PDB file of C-alpha atoms in Angstrom:
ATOM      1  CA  UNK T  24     -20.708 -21.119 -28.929  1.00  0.00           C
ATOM      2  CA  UNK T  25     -18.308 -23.805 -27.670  1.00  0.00           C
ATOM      3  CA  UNK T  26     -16.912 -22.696 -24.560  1.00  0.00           C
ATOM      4  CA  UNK T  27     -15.446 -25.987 -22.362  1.00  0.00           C
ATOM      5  CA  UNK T  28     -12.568 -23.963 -20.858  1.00  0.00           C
ATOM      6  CA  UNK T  29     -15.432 -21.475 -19.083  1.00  0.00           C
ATOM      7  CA  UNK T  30     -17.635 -25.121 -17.927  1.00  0.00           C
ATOM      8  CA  UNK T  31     -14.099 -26.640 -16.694  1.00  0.00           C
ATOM      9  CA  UNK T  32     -12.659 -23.635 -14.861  1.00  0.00           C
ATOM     10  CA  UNK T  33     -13.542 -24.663 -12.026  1.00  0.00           C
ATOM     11  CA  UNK T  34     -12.195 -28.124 -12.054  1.00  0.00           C
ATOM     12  CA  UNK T  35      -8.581 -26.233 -13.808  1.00  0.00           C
ATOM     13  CA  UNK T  36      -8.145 -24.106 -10.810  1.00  0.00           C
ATOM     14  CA  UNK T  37      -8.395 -26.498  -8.365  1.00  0.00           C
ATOM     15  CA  UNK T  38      -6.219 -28.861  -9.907  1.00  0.00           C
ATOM     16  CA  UNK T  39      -3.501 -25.676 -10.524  1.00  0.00           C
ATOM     17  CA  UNK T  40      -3.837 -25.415  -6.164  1.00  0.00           C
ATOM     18  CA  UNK T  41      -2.645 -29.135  -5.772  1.00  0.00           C
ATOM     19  CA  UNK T  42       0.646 -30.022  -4.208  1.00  0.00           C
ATOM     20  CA  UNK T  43       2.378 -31.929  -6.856  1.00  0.00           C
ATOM     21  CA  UNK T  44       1.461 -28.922  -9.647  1.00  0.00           C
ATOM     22  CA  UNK T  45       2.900 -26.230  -7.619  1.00  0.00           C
ATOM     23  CA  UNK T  46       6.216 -28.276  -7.324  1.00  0.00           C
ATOM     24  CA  UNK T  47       6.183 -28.518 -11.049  1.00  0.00           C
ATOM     25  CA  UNK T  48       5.619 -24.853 -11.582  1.00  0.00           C
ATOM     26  CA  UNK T  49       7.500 -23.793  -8.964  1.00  0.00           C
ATOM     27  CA  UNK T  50      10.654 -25.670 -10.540  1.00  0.00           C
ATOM     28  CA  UNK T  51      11.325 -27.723  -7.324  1.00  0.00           C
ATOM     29  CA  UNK T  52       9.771 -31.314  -7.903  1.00  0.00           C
ATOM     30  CA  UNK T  53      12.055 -34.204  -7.363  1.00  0.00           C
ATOM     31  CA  UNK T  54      13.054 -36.011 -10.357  1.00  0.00           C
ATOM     32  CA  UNK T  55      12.100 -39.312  -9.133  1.00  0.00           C
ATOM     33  CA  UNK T  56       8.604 -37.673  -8.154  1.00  0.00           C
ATOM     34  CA  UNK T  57       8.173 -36.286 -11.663  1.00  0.00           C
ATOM     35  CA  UNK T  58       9.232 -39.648 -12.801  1.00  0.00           C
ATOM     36  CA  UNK T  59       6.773 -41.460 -11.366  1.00  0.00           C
ATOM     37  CA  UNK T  60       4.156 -38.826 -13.045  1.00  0.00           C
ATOM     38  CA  UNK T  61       5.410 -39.244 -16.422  1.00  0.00           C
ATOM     39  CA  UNK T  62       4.797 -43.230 -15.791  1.00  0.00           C
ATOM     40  CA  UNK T  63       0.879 -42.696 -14.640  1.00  0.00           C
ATOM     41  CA  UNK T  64       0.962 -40.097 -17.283  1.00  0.00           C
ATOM     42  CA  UNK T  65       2.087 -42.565 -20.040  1.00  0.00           C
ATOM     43  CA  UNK T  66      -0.056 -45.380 -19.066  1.00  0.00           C
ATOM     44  CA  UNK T  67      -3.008 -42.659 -19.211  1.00  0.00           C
ATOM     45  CA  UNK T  68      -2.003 -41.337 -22.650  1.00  0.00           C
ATOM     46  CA  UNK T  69      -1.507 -44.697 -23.687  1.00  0.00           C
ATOM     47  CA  UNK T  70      -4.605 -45.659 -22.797  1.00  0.00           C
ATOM     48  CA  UNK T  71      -6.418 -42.853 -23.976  1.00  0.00           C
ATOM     49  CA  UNK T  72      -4.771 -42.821 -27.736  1.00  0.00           C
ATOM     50  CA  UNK T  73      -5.420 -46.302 -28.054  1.00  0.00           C
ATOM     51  CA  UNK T  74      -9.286 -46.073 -27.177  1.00  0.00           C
ATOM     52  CA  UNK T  75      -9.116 -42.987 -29.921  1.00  0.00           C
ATOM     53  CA  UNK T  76      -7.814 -45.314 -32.252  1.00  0.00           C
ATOM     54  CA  UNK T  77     -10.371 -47.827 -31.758  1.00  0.00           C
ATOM     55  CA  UNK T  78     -12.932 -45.695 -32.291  1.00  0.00           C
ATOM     56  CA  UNK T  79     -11.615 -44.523 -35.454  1.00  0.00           C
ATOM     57  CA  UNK T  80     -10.345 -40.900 -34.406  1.00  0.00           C
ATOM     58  CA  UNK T  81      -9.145 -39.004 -37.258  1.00  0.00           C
ATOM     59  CA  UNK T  82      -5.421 -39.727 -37.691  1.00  0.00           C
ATOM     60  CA  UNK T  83      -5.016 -35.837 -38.962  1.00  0.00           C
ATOM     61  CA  UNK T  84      -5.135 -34.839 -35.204  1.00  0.00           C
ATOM     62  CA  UNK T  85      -2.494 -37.578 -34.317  1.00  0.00           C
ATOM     63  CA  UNK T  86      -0.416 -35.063 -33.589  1.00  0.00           C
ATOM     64  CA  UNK T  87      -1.460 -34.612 -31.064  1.00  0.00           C
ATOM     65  CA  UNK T  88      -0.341 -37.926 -29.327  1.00  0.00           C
ATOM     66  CA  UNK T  89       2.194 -38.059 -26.206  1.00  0.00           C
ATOM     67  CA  UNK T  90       3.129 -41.460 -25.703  1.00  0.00           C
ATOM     68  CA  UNK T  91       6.199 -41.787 -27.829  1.00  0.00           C
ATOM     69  CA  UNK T  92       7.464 -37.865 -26.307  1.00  0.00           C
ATOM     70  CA  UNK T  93       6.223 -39.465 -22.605  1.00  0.00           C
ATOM     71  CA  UNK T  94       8.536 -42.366 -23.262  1.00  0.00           C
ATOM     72  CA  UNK T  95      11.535 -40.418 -24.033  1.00  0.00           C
ATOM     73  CA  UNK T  96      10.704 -38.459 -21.324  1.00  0.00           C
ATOM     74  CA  UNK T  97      11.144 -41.572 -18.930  1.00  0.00           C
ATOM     75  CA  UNK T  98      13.892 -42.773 -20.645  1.00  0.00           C
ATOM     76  CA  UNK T  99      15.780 -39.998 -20.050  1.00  0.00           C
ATOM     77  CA  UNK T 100      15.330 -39.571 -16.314  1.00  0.00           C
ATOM     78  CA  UNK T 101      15.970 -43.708 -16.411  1.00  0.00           C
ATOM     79  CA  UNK T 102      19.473 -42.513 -17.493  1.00  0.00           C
ATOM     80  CA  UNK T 103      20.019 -39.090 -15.912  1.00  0.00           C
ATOM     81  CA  UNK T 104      18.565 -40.239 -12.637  1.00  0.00           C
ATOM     82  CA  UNK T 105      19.332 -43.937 -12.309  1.00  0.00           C
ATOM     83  CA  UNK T 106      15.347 -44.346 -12.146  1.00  0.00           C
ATOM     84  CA  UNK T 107      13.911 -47.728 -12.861  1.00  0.00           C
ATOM     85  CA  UNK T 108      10.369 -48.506 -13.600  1.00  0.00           C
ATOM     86  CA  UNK T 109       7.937 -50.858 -10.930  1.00  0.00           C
ATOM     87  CA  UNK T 110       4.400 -51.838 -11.002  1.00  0.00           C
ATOM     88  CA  UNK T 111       4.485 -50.446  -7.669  1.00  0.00           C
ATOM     89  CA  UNK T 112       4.722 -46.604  -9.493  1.00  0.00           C
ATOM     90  CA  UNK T 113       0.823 -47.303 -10.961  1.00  0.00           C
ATOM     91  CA  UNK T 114      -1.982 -44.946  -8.679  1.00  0.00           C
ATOM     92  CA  UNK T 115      -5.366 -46.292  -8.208  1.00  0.00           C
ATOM     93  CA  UNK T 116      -6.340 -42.758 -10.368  1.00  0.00           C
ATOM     94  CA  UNK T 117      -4.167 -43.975 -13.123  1.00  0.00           C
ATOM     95  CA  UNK T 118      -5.578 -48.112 -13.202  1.00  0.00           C
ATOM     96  CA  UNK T 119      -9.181 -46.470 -12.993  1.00  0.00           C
ATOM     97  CA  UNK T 120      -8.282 -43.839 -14.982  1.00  0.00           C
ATOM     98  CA  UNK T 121      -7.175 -46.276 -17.706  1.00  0.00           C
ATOM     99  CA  UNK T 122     -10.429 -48.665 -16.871  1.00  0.00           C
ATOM    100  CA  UNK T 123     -13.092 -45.574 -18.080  1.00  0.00           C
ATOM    101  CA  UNK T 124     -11.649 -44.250 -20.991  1.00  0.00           C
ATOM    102  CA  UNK T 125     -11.640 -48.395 -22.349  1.00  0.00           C
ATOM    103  CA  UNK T 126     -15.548 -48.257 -21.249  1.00  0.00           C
ATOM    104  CA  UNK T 127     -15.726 -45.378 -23.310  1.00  0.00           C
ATOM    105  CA  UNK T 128     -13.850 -46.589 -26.340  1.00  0.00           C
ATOM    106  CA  UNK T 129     -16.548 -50.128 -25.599  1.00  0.00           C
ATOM    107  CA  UNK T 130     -19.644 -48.239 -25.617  1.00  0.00           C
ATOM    108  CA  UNK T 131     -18.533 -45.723 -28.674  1.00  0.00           C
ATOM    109  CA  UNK T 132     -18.336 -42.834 -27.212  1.00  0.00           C
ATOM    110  CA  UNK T 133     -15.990 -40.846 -29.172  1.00  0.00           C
ATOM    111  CA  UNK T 134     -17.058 -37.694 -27.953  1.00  0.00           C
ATOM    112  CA  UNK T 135     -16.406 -38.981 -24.561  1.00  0.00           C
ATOM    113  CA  UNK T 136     -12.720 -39.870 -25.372  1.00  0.00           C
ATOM    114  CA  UNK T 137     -12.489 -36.695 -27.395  1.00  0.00           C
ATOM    115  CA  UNK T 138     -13.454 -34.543 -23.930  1.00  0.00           C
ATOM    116  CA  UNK T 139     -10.350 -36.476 -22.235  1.00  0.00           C
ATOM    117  CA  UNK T 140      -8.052 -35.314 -25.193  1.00  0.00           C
ATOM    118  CA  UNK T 141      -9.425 -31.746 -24.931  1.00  0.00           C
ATOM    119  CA  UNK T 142      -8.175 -31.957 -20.831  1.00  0.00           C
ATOM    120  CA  UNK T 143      -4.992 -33.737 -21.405  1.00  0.00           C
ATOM    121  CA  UNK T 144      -4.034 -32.003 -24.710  1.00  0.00           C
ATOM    122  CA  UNK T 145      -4.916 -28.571 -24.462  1.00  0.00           C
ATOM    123  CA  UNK T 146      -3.073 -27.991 -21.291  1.00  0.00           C
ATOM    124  CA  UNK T 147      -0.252 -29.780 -22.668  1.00  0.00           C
ATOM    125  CA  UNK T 148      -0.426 -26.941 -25.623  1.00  0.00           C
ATOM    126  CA  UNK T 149      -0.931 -24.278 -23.494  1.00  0.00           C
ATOM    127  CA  UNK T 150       1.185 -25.120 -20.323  1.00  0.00           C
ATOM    128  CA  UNK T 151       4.152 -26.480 -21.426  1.00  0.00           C
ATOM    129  CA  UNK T 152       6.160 -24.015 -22.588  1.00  0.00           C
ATOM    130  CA  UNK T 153       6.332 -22.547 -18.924  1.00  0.00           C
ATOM    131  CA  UNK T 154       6.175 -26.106 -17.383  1.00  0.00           C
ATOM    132  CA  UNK T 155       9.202 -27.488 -20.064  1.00  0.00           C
ATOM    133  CA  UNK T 156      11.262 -25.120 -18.130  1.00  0.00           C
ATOM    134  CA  UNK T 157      10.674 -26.326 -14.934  1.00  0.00           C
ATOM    135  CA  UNK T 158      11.034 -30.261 -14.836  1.00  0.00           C
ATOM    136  CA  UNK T 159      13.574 -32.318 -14.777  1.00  0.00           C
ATOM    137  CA  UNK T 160      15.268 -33.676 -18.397  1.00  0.00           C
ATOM    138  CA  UNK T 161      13.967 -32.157 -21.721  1.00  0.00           C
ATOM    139  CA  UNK T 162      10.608 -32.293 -21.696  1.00  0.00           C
ATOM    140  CA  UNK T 163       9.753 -33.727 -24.818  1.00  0.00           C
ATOM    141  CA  UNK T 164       5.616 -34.076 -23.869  1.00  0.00           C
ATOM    142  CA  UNK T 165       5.564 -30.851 -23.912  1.00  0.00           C
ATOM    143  CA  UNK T 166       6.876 -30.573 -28.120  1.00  0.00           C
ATOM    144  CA  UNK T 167       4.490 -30.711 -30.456  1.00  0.00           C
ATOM    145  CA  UNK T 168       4.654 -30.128 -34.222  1.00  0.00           C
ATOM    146  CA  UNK T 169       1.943 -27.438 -35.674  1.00  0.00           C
ATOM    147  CA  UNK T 170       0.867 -26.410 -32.424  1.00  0.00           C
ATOM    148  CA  UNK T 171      -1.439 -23.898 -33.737  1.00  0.00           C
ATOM    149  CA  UNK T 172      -3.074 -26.169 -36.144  1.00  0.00           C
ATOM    150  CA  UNK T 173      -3.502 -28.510 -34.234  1.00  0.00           C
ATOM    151  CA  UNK T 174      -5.469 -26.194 -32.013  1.00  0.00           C
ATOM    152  CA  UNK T 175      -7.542 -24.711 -34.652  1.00  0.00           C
ATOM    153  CA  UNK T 176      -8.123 -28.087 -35.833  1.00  0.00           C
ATOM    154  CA  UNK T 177      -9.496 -29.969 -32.685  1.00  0.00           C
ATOM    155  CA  UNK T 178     -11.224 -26.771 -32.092  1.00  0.00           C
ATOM    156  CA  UNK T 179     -13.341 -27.944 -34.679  1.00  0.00           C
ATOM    157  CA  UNK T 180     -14.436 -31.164 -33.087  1.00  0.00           C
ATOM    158  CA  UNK T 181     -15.584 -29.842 -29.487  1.00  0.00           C
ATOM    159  CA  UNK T 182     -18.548 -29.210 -28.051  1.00  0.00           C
ATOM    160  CA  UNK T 183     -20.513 -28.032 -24.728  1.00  0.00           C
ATOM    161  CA  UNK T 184     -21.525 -31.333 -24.043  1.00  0.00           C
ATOM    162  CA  UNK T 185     -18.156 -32.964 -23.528  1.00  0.00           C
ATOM    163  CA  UNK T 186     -17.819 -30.800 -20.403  1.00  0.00           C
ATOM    164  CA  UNK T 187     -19.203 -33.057 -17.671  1.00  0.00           C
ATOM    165  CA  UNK T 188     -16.737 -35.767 -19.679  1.00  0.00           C
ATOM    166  CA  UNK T 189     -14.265 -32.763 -18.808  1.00  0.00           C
ATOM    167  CA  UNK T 190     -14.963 -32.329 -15.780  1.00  0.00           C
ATOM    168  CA  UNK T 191     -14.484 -36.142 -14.769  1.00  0.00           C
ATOM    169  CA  UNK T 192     -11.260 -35.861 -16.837  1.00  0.00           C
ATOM    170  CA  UNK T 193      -9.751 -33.373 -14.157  1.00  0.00           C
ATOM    171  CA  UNK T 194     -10.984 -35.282 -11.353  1.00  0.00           C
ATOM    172  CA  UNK T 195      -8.695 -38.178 -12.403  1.00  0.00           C
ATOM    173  CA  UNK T 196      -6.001 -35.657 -12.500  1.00  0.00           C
ATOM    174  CA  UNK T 197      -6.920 -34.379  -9.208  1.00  0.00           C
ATOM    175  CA  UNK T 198      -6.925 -37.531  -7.759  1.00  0.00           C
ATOM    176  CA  UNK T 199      -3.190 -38.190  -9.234  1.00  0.00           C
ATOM    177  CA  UNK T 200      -2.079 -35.129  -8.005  1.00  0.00           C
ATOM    178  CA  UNK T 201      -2.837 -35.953  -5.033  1.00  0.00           C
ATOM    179  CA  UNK T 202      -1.871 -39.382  -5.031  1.00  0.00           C
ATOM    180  CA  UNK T 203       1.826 -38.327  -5.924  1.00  0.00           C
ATOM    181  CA  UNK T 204       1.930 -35.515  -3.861  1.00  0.00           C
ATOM    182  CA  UNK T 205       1.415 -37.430  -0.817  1.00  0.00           C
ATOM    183  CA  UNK T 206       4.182 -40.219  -1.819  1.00  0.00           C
TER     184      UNK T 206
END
């Protein structure tokens, strides 16, 4: 039986603990903080759907895709805000974040990259309803179309072995967290 959410527990709960996520849940991050996570956050996404694409992901689960909903996103708290984009907004998690999954996408590993969409995706699924509610502008990462399919769907393509993939996933949002907390 497929069970990565009981093998990545561990990693989920600590990353629910960190600084930055209990100013999102709590409902009191700064915009320009959140801001500067939906940046590392596109860039990651970005990189991440690209490296799917590459390797010839099935386009059926596209749906599943957040860069378009991350740039809105930004581009509303650009105009809300009066935010503007720098290089300087990049963490070192987010460049080596970025620098794996394309070593992944180079050496094949689609089950690798899949394991990264599992983290990113499923919480996305999961969380946002509660975390839509909670951040600055309208949240439009959080949106997706045929949630439940889609669930049932990637479901399909997951296995215990993409847990220590997981696993490394979380530490690169760990070491985000962090980063942006302490900004």
């Amino acid at each position: 039986k497929v069970n990565l959410k009981a093998l990545t527990q561990e990693s989920r709960e600590i990353l629910g603990r960190k600084r930055l996520m209990l100013m999102i849940m709590s409902g009191s991050i700064e915009p320009a903080i959140y801001y500067r996570y939906l940046v590392n956050q596109f860039q990651n996404y970005r990189a991440l759907e690209l490296c799917l694409d590459m390797c010839g992901f099935d386009k059926g689960y596209s749906g599943v895709y957040r860069t378009t909903r991350i740039l809105r996103d930004i581009w509303e708290l650009e105009q809300q805000f009066d935010l503007t984009y720098n290089a300087d907004h990049l963490t070192k998690s987010t460049i080596e974040y970025c620098s794996h999954v394309e070593q992944l996408a180079r050496a094949g590993d689609i089950d690798g990259l899949i394991a990264h969409l599992y983290v990113r995706q499923f919480a996305d699924m999961y969380h946002g309803p509660r975390v839509a509610s909670r951040v600055p502008g309208s949240a439009a990462i959080y949106d997706f179309d045929y949630k439940e399919t889609l669930k049932i769907e990637l479901r399909t393509v997951l296995s215990n072995d993409m847990a220590a993939e997981s696993n490394l996933c979380f530490d690169y949002a760990i070491r985000l967290s962090d980063e942006l907390a302490g900004h």
